[in-house]
């Protein structure tokens, strides 16, 4: 079998998948000065679950002035066994790309028990064991806003109590 290859370069990173007869290799590298190439080499038997979920506007870096990065429209999320641990990886992909579609079709054929593609995104994310991007963003915003407000309240109350 000829390996199935998919690669994508977008605003913040590059990603490459190679699916061979018995192995999945995923390479990612952010575009920051300190980002290093990360390579995950998995026997197909190590793949626990995989799913595909749509990305949010925030993930595509959309703003009021910019449509953001439209080179990807989905997040491919997979979990895998590494020794006794289960790890997860999230990768931006263009699910409309014919090369990615071939990769996904072949991965479903080779690992049908790991595929969560038939489930709704929220259910699939839950089974993989990751939080949806929208929930993560809410938590981050709550922390960014909540902690300074809490510090200000403690300061004000301490000024009132201690005169």
Coordinates of N, CA, C and O in Angstrom, one line a residue:
X1 N 0.8 -1.2 0.0 CA 0.0 0.0 0.0 C 0.9 1.2 0.0 O 1.8 1.3 0.8
X2 N 0.5 2.2 -0.8 CA 1.2 3.5 -0.9 C 0.7 4.3 0.3 O -0.5 4.3 0.6
X3 N 1.6 4.9 1.1 CA 1.2 5.7 2.2 C 0.2 6.8 1.8 O 0.4 7.4 0.7
X4 N -0.7 7.2 2.6 CA -1.6 8.3 2.4 C -1.0 9.5 3.1 O -0.7 9.4 4.3
X5 N -0.8 10.6 2.4 CA -0.1 11.8 3.0 C -1.1 13.0 2.9 O -1.8 13.2 1.9
X6 N -1.1 13.7 4.0 CA -1.8 15.0 4.1 C -0.9 16.0 4.8 O -0.3 15.7 5.8
X7 N -0.8 17.2 4.2 CA -0.1 18.3 4.9 C -0.8 19.6 4.8 O -1.6 19.8 3.8
X8 N -0.6 20.5 5.7 CA -1.2 21.8 5.7 C -0.3 22.8 6.4 O 0.3 22.5 7.4
X9 N -0.2 23.9 5.8 CA 0.5 25.0 6.4 C -0.5 26.1 6.7 O -1.3 26.5 5.8
X10 N -0.6 26.6 7.9 CA -1.6 27.7 8.2 C -0.9 28.7 9.0 O 0.4 28.7 9.2
X11 N -1.6 29.7 9.5 CA -1.0 30.9 10.1 C 0.0 30.6 11.3 O 1.0 31.2 11.4
X12 N -0.4 29.6 12.1 CA 0.3 29.4 13.3 C 1.2 28.1 13.3 O 2.0 28.0 14.2
X13 N 1.0 27.3 12.4 CA 1.7 26.0 12.4 C 1.7 25.3 11.0 O 1.0 25.7 10.1
X14 N 2.5 24.2 11.0 CA 2.4 23.3 9.8 C 2.1 21.9 10.4 O 2.5 21.6 11.5
X15 N 1.4 21.1 9.6 CA 1.1 19.8 10.1 C 1.2 18.8 8.9 O 1.0 19.2 7.8
X16 N 1.6 17.6 9.2 CA 1.8 16.6 8.2 C 1.4 15.2 8.8 O 1.7 14.9 9.9
X17 N 0.6 14.5 8.0 CA 0.1 13.1 8.4 C 0.7 12.2 7.4 O 0.6 12.5 6.2
X18 N 1.1 11.0 7.8 CA 1.5 9.9 6.9 C 0.8 8.7 7.5 O 1.1 8.3 8.6
X19 N 0.0 8.1 6.7 CA -0.7 6.8 7.2 C -0.2 5.7 6.3 O -0.4 5.7 5.1
X20 N 0.6 4.8 6.9 CA 1.1 3.6 6.1 C 0.2 2.4 6.5 O -0.8 2.5 7.1
X21 N 0.7 1.3 6.1 CA -0.1 0.0 6.3 C -0.3 -0.2 7.8 O -1.4 -0.7 8.2
X22 N 0.6 0.1 8.7 CA 0.5 -0.2 10.1 C 0.8 0.9 11.0 O 0.9 0.7 12.2
X23 N 1.0 2.1 10.5 CA 1.5 3.2 11.3 C 0.9 4.6 10.9 O 0.6 4.8 9.7
X24 N 0.7 5.4 11.9 CA 0.3 6.8 11.7 C 1.4 7.7 12.2 O 1.8 7.6 13.4
X25 N 1.9 8.6 11.4 CA 2.9 9.6 11.8 C 2.3 10.9 11.7 O 1.8 11.3 10.6
X26 N 2.4 11.7 12.8 CA 1.8 13.1 12.8 C 3.0 14.0 13.2 O 3.6 13.8 14.2
X27 N 3.3 14.9 12.3 CA 4.3 15.9 12.6 C 3.7 17.3 12.7 O 2.9 17.7 11.8
X28 N 4.0 18.0 13.7 CA 3.5 19.4 13.9 C 4.6 20.3 14.3 O 5.5 19.9 15.0
X29 N 4.5 21.6 13.8 CA 5.5 22.5 14.2 C 4.9 23.9 14.2 O 4.4 24.4 13.2
X30 N 4.9 24.5 15.3 CA 4.4 25.9 15.4 C 5.4 26.9 14.7 O 6.5 26.5 14.5
X31 N 4.9 28.1 14.4 CA 5.8 29.0 13.7 C 6.4 30.0 14.7 O 7.1 31.0 14.2
X32 N 6.3 29.8 16.0 CA 7.0 30.7 16.9 C 8.5 30.4 17.0 O 8.9 29.3 16.6
X33 N 9.2 31.4 17.5 CA 10.7 31.2 17.5 C 11.1 30.0 18.4 O 12.2 29.4 18.1
X34 N 10.4 29.7 19.4 CA 10.8 28.6 20.3 C 10.1 27.3 20.0 O 10.3 26.3 20.7
X35 N 9.2 27.3 19.0 CA 8.5 26.1 18.7 C 9.4 25.0 18.0 O 10.2 25.4 17.2
X36 N 9.2 23.8 18.5 CA 10.1 22.7 18.0 C 9.2 21.7 17.2 O 8.0 21.6 17.5
X37 N 9.7 21.0 16.3 CA 9.0 19.9 15.6 C 8.6 18.9 16.6 O 9.4 18.4 17.4
X38 N 7.3 18.5 16.5 CA 6.8 17.4 17.4 C 6.4 16.3 16.4 O 5.7 16.5 15.5
X39 N 6.9 15.1 16.7 CA 6.6 13.9 15.9 C 6.0 12.8 16.7 O 6.5 12.5 17.8
X40 N 4.8 12.4 16.3 CA 4.1 11.3 17.0 C 4.1 10.1 16.0 O 3.5 10.2 14.9
X41 N 4.8 9.0 16.3 CA 4.8 7.8 15.5 C 4.0 6.7 16.2 O 4.4 6.3 17.3
X42 N 2.9 6.3 15.7 CA 2.0 5.4 16.4 C 1.7 4.2 15.5 O 1.4 4.3 14.4
X43 N 1.9 3.0 16.2 CA 1.3 1.8 15.5 C -0.2 2.0 15.5 O -0.8 2.6 16.5
X44 N -0.9 1.6 14.5 CA -2.4 1.8 14.5 C -3.1 1.2 15.7 O -4.1 1.7 16.1
X45 N -2.5 0.1 16.2 CA -3.1 -0.5 17.4 C -3.1 0.4 18.6 O -3.8 0.2 19.6
X46 N -2.3 1.5 18.6 CA -2.2 2.4 19.8 C -3.2 3.5 19.7 O -3.5 4.2 20.7
X47 N -3.9 3.6 18.6 CA -4.9 4.7 18.4 C -6.2 4.2 19.2 O -6.7 3.2 18.9
X48 N -6.6 5.1 20.2 CA -7.8 4.7 21.0 C -9.0 5.3 20.3 O -10.0 4.5 20.1
X49 N -9.1 6.6 20.0 CA -10.2 7.2 19.4 C -9.7 8.3 18.5 O -8.7 8.9 18.7
X50 N -10.6 8.7 17.6 CA -10.4 9.9 16.8 C -11.7 10.5 16.3 O -12.7 9.8 16.2
X51 N -11.7 11.8 16.2 CA -12.9 12.5 15.8 C -12.5 13.8 15.0 O -11.4 14.2 15.0
X52 N -13.5 14.4 14.4 CA -13.3 15.6 13.7 C -14.4 16.6 14.1 O -15.6 16.2 14.1
X53 N -14.0 17.8 14.5 CA -15.0 18.8 15.0 C -14.7 20.1 14.3 O -13.6 20.4 14.0
X54 N -15.8 20.8 14.0 CA -15.6 22.2 13.4 C -14.9 23.1 14.3 O -15.0 23.0 15.5
X55 N -14.1 24.0 13.7 CA -13.4 25.0 14.5 C -14.3 26.2 14.8 O -15.3 26.4 14.1
X56 N -14.0 27.0 15.8 CA -14.7 28.2 16.1 C -14.0 29.4 15.4 O -12.8 29.3 14.9
X57 N -14.6 30.5 15.3 CA -14.0 31.7 14.8 C -12.8 32.1 15.5 O -11.8 32.6 14.9
X58 N -12.8 32.0 16.8 CA -11.6 32.3 17.6 C -10.4 31.5 17.2 O -9.3 31.9 17.1
X59 N -10.7 30.2 17.0 CA -9.6 29.3 16.6 C -9.0 29.6 15.2 O -7.9 29.4 15.0
X60 N -9.9 30.2 14.4 CA -9.4 30.6 13.1 C -8.8 32.1 13.1 O -8.5 32.6 12.1
X61 N -8.7 32.6 14.3 CA -8.1 34.0 14.5 C -9.0 35.1 13.9 O -8.5 36.1 13.4
X62 N -10.3 34.9 13.8 CA -11.2 35.9 13.3 C -11.3 37.0 14.2 O -11.4 36.9 15.5
X63 N -11.4 38.2 13.7 CA -11.6 39.5 14.4 C -12.6 40.3 13.7 O -13.1 39.9 12.6
X64 N -12.9 41.5 14.3 CA -13.8 42.4 13.6 C -13.3 42.9 12.3 O -14.0 43.2 11.3
X65 N -12.0 42.9 12.1 CA -11.3 43.4 10.9 C -10.9 42.3 10.0 O -10.5 42.6 8.9
X66 N -10.8 41.1 10.4 CA -10.2 40.0 9.6 C -11.1 38.8 9.6 O -11.6 38.4 10.7
X67 N -11.1 38.1 8.5 CA -11.9 36.9 8.4 C -11.1 35.7 9.0 O -11.6 34.6 9.2
X68 N -9.8 36.0 9.4 CA -9.0 35.0 10.0 C -8.4 34.0 9.0 O -8.4 34.3 7.8
X69 N -7.9 32.9 9.5 CA -7.2 31.9 8.6 C -8.3 30.9 8.2 O -8.7 30.1 8.9
X70 N -8.6 30.9 6.9 CA -9.6 30.0 6.3 C -9.0 28.8 5.7 O -9.7 28.0 5.1
X71 N -7.7 28.6 5.9 CA -7.0 27.4 5.4 C -7.4 26.1 6.1 O -7.1 25.0 5.6
X72 N -8.0 26.2 7.3 CA -8.5 25.0 8.0 C -9.9 25.3 8.5 O -10.3 26.5 8.7
X73 N -10.7 24.2 8.6 CA -12.1 24.4 9.1 C -12.5 23.4 10.1 O -13.6 23.4 10.6
X74 N -11.5 22.5 10.5 CA -11.9 21.5 11.5 C -10.6 21.2 12.4 O -9.5 21.6 12.0
X75 N -10.9 20.5 13.4 CA -9.9 20.1 14.3 C -10.0 18.5 14.4 O -11.0 18.0 14.7
X76 N -8.9 17.9 14.0 CA -8.8 16.4 14.1 C -8.2 16.1 15.5 O -7.1 16.6 15.8
X77 N -8.9 15.4 16.3 CA -8.5 15.1 17.6 C -8.4 13.6 17.8 O -9.4 12.9 17.4
X78 N -7.3 13.1 18.3 CA -7.2 11.7 18.5 C -6.5 11.4 19.9 O -5.8 12.2 20.4
X79 N -6.9 10.3 20.4 CA -6.2 9.8 21.7 C -5.5 8.5 21.3 O -5.9 7.8 20.4
X80 N -4.4 8.3 22.1 CA -3.6 7.1 21.8 C -2.9 6.6 23.1 O -2.7 7.4 24.0
X81 N -2.6 5.4 23.0 CA -1.9 4.8 24.2 C -0.4 5.0 24.0 O 0.2 4.7 22.9
X82 N 0.3 5.5 25.0 CA 1.7 5.6 25.1 C 2.2 5.0 26.4 O 2.1 5.6 27.4
X83 N 2.6 3.7 26.3 CA 2.9 3.0 27.6 C 1.6 2.8 28.3 O 0.6 2.3 27.8
X84 N 1.5 3.2 29.6 CA 0.3 3.1 30.4 C -0.5 4.3 30.3 O -1.7 4.3 30.9
X85 N -0.1 5.3 29.7 CA -0.8 6.6 29.6 C -1.6 6.7 28.3 O -1.3 6.1 27.3
X86 N -2.7 7.5 28.4 CA -3.5 7.8 27.2 C -3.2 9.3 27.0 O -3.5 10.1 27.9
X87 N -2.8 9.6 25.8 CA -2.5 11.0 25.5 C -3.4 11.4 24.4 O -4.0 10.6 23.7
X88 N -3.6 12.7 24.2 CA -4.4 13.3 23.2 C -3.7 14.3 22.4 O -2.7 14.9 22.8
X89 N -4.1 14.5 21.1 CA -3.5 15.5 20.2 C -4.6 16.1 19.4 O -5.5 15.5 19.0
X90 N -4.5 17.4 19.3 CA -5.5 18.2 18.5 C -4.7 18.9 17.4 O -3.7 19.5 17.6
X91 N -5.2 18.8 16.2 CA -4.6 19.3 15.0 C -5.6 20.0 14.1 O -6.6 19.4 13.8
X92 N -5.3 21.2 13.6 CA -6.1 21.9 12.7 C -6.0 21.2 11.3 O -4.8 21.0 10.9
X93 N -7.1 21.0 10.6 CA -7.0 20.4 9.3 C -8.1 21.1 8.4 O -9.0 21.7 8.9
X94 N -8.0 20.8 7.1 CA -9.0 21.3 6.2 C -9.8 20.0 5.8 O -9.3 19.2 5.0
X95 N -10.9 19.8 6.4 CA -11.7 18.6 6.2 C -12.3 18.5 4.7 O -12.7 17.5 4.3
X96 N -12.2 19.6 4.0 CA -12.7 19.7 2.6 C -11.6 19.2 1.6 O -11.9 19.0 0.5
X97 N -10.4 19.1 2.1 CA -9.3 18.7 1.2 C -9.4 17.3 0.9 O -9.6 16.4 1.7
X98 N -9.2 17.0 -0.4 CA -9.4 15.6 -0.9 C -8.3 14.7 -0.3 O -8.6 13.5 0.1
X99 N -7.1 15.2 0.0 CA -6.0 14.4 0.6 C -6.4 14.0 2.0 O -6.2 12.9 2.5
X100 N -7.0 15.0 2.8 CA -7.4 14.7 4.1 C -8.5 13.7 4.1 O -8.6 12.8 5.0
X101 N -9.5 13.8 3.2 CA -10.6 12.9 3.1 C -10.1 11.5 2.8 O -10.6 10.5 3.4
X102 N -9.1 11.3 2.0 CA -8.5 10.0 1.7 C -7.9 9.4 3.0 O -8.1 8.3 3.3
X103 N -7.1 10.3 3.7 CA -6.5 9.9 5.0 C -7.6 9.4 6.0 O -7.4 8.3 6.6
X104 N -8.6 10.2 6.1 CA -9.7 9.9 7.1 C -10.4 8.6 6.7 O -10.7 7.7 7.5
X105 N -10.7 8.4 5.4 CA -11.4 7.2 4.9 C -10.5 6.0 5.2 O -11.0 5.0 5.7
X106 N -9.2 6.1 4.9 CA -8.3 4.9 5.1 C -8.2 4.7 6.6 O -8.1 3.5 7.0
X107 N -8.1 5.7 7.4 CA -7.9 5.5 8.9 C -9.2 4.9 9.5 O -9.1 4.0 10.3
X108 N -10.4 5.3 9.0 CA -11.6 4.6 9.4 C -11.6 3.1 9.0 O -12.1 2.3 9.8
X109 N -11.1 2.8 7.8 CA -11.1 1.4 7.4 C -10.2 0.6 8.2 O -10.5 -0.5 8.6
X110 N -9.0 1.2 8.6 CA -8.0 0.4 9.3 C -8.3 0.4 10.8 O -7.9 -0.6 11.5
X111 N -9.0 1.4 11.4 CA -9.3 1.4 12.8 C -10.7 1.8 13.0 O -11.1 2.8 13.6
X112 N -11.6 0.9 12.6 CA -13.1 1.2 12.7 C -13.5 1.4 14.1 O -14.4 2.2 14.4
X113 N -12.9 0.6 15.1 CA -13.4 0.7 16.5 C -12.9 2.0 17.1 O -13.5 2.4 18.1
X114 N -12.0 2.7 16.6 CA -11.5 3.9 17.1 C -12.2 5.2 16.6 O -12.2 6.2 17.2
X115 N -12.9 5.0 15.5 CA -13.6 6.1 14.9 C -14.8 6.6 15.7 O -15.7 5.8 16.0
X116 N -14.9 7.9 15.9 CA -16.0 8.5 16.6 C -16.7 9.5 15.6 O -17.4 10.3 16.0
X117 N -16.4 9.3 14.3 CA -16.9 10.2 13.3 C -18.4 10.2 13.2 O -19.0 11.1 12.7
X118 N -19.0 9.1 13.6 CA -20.5 9.0 13.5 C -21.2 9.7 14.6 O -22.4 9.8 14.6
X119 N -20.5 10.2 15.6 CA -21.1 10.8 16.8 C -21.2 12.3 16.6 O -20.4 12.9 15.8
X120 N -22.1 13.0 17.3 CA -22.1 14.4 17.4 C -20.8 14.9 18.0 O -20.2 14.2 18.9
X121 N -20.3 16.1 17.6 CA -19.0 16.6 18.1 C -18.9 16.6 19.7 O -17.9 16.1 20.2
X122 N -19.9 17.0 20.4 CA -19.9 17.1 21.8 C -19.7 15.7 22.4 O -18.9 15.5 23.4
X123 N -20.4 14.7 21.9 CA -20.3 13.4 22.4 C -18.9 12.8 22.1 O -18.3 12.1 22.9
X124 N -18.5 13.0 20.9 CA -17.1 12.5 20.5 C -16.0 13.1 21.3 O -15.2 12.4 21.8
X125 N -16.1 14.4 21.6 CA -15.1 15.1 22.4 C -15.1 14.5 23.8 O -14.1 14.3 24.4
X126 N -16.3 14.2 24.4 CA -16.4 13.6 25.7 C -15.8 12.2 25.7 O -15.1 11.9 26.6
X127 N -16.0 11.4 24.7 CA -15.4 10.1 24.6 C -13.9 10.1 24.5 O -13.2 9.3 25.0
X128 N -13.4 11.1 23.7 CA -11.9 11.3 23.6 C -11.3 11.8 24.9 O -10.2 11.5 25.2
X129 N -12.1 12.5 25.6 CA -11.7 13.0 26.9 C -11.1 14.4 26.9 O -10.2 14.7 27.7
X130 N -11.6 15.2 25.9 CA -11.1 16.6 25.8 C -12.2 17.6 26.0 O -13.4 17.2 25.8
X131 N -11.9 18.8 26.2 CA -12.9 19.9 26.4 C -13.1 20.6 25.1 O -12.1 20.8 24.3
X132 N -14.3 20.9 24.8 CA -14.6 21.7 23.5 C -13.9 23.0 23.6 O -13.7 23.6 24.7
X133 N -13.5 23.5 22.4 CA -12.8 24.8 22.4 C -13.6 25.9 23.0 O -13.0 26.8 23.6
X134 N -14.9 25.9 22.7 CA -15.7 27.0 23.3 C -15.8 27.0 24.8 O -15.7 28.1 25.4
X135 N -15.8 25.8 25.4 CA -15.8 25.7 26.9 C -14.4 26.2 27.4 O -14.3 26.9 28.4
X136 N -13.3 25.8 26.7 CA -12.0 26.2 27.2 C -11.9 27.7 27.1 O -11.3 28.4 28.0
X137 N -12.4 28.3 26.0 CA -12.3 29.8 25.9 C -13.1 30.5 27.0 O -12.6 31.5 27.5
X138 N -14.2 30.0 27.4 CA -15.0 30.6 28.4 C -14.2 30.5 29.8 O -14.2 31.5 30.5
X139 N -13.6 29.4 30.0 CA -12.8 29.3 31.3 C -11.7 30.3 31.3 O -11.4 30.9 32.3
X140 N -11.0 30.4 30.1 CA -9.9 31.3 30.1 C -10.3 32.7 30.3 O -9.7 33.5 31.0
X141 N -11.4 33.1 29.6 CA -12.0 34.5 29.8 C -12.4 34.7 31.2 O -12.2 35.8 31.8
X142 N -13.0 33.7 31.8 CA -13.5 33.9 33.2 C -12.3 34.1 34.1 O -12.3 34.9 35.0
X143 N -11.2 33.4 33.9 CA -10.0 33.5 34.7 C -9.3 34.9 34.4 O -8.9 35.6 35.4
X144 N -9.3 35.3 33.2 CA -8.6 36.6 32.8 C -9.4 37.8 33.4 O -8.8 38.8 33.8
X145 N -10.7 37.6 33.5 CA -11.5 38.7 34.0 C -11.8 38.5 35.5 O -11.7 39.5 36.3
X146 N -12.0 37.3 35.9 CA -12.4 37.0 37.3 C -11.3 37.3 38.3 O -11.5 37.8 39.4
X147 N -10.1 36.9 38.0 CA -9.0 37.0 39.0 C -8.7 38.5 39.3 O -8.6 38.9 40.4
X148 N -8.5 39.4 38.3 CA -8.3 40.8 38.6 C -9.5 41.4 39.4 O -9.3 42.2 40.3
X149 N -10.7 41.0 39.0 CA -11.9 41.5 39.8 C -11.8 41.1 41.2 O -12.0 41.8 42.1
X150 N -11.5 39.8 41.4 CA -11.4 39.3 42.8 C -10.3 40.0 43.6 O -10.5 40.3 44.7
X151 N -9.1 40.2 43.0 CA -8.0 41.0 43.6 C -8.5 42.4 44.0 O -8.2 42.9 45.1
X152 N -9.2 43.0 43.1 CA -9.7 44.4 43.3 C -10.7 44.4 44.5 O -10.6 45.3 45.4
X153 N -11.6 43.4 44.5 CA -12.5 43.3 45.6 C -11.9 43.1 47.0 O -12.2 43.7 48.0
X154 N -10.9 42.2 47.0 CA -10.1 41.9 48.3 C -9.4 43.2 48.7 O -9.4 43.6 49.9
X155 N -8.8 43.9 47.8 CA -8.1 45.2 48.1 C -9.1 46.2 48.7 O -8.9 46.8 49.7
X156 N -10.3 46.4 48.0 CA -11.3 47.4 48.5 C -11.8 47.0 49.9 O -11.9 47.8 50.8
X157 N -12.1 45.7 50.0 CA -12.6 45.2 51.3 C -11.6 45.4 52.4 O -11.9 45.9 53.5
X158 N -10.3 45.1 52.1 CA -9.3 45.3 53.2 C -9.1 46.8 53.5 O -8.9 47.1 54.7
X159 N -9.3 47.7 52.6 CA -9.2 49.1 52.8 C -10.4 49.6 53.7 O -10.2 50.4 54.6
X160 N -11.5 49.0 53.4 CA -12.7 49.4 54.2 C -12.6 48.9 55.7 O -12.9 49.6 56.6
X161 N -12.2 47.6 55.8 CA -12.1 47.0 57.1 C -11.0 47.6 58.0 O -11.2 47.8 59.2
X162 N -9.8 47.9 57.3 CA -8.7 48.4 58.1 C -8.6 49.9 58.1 O -7.6 50.5 58.5
X163 N -9.7 50.6 57.6 CA -9.8 52.0 57.6 C -8.9 52.8 56.8 O -8.6 53.8 56.8

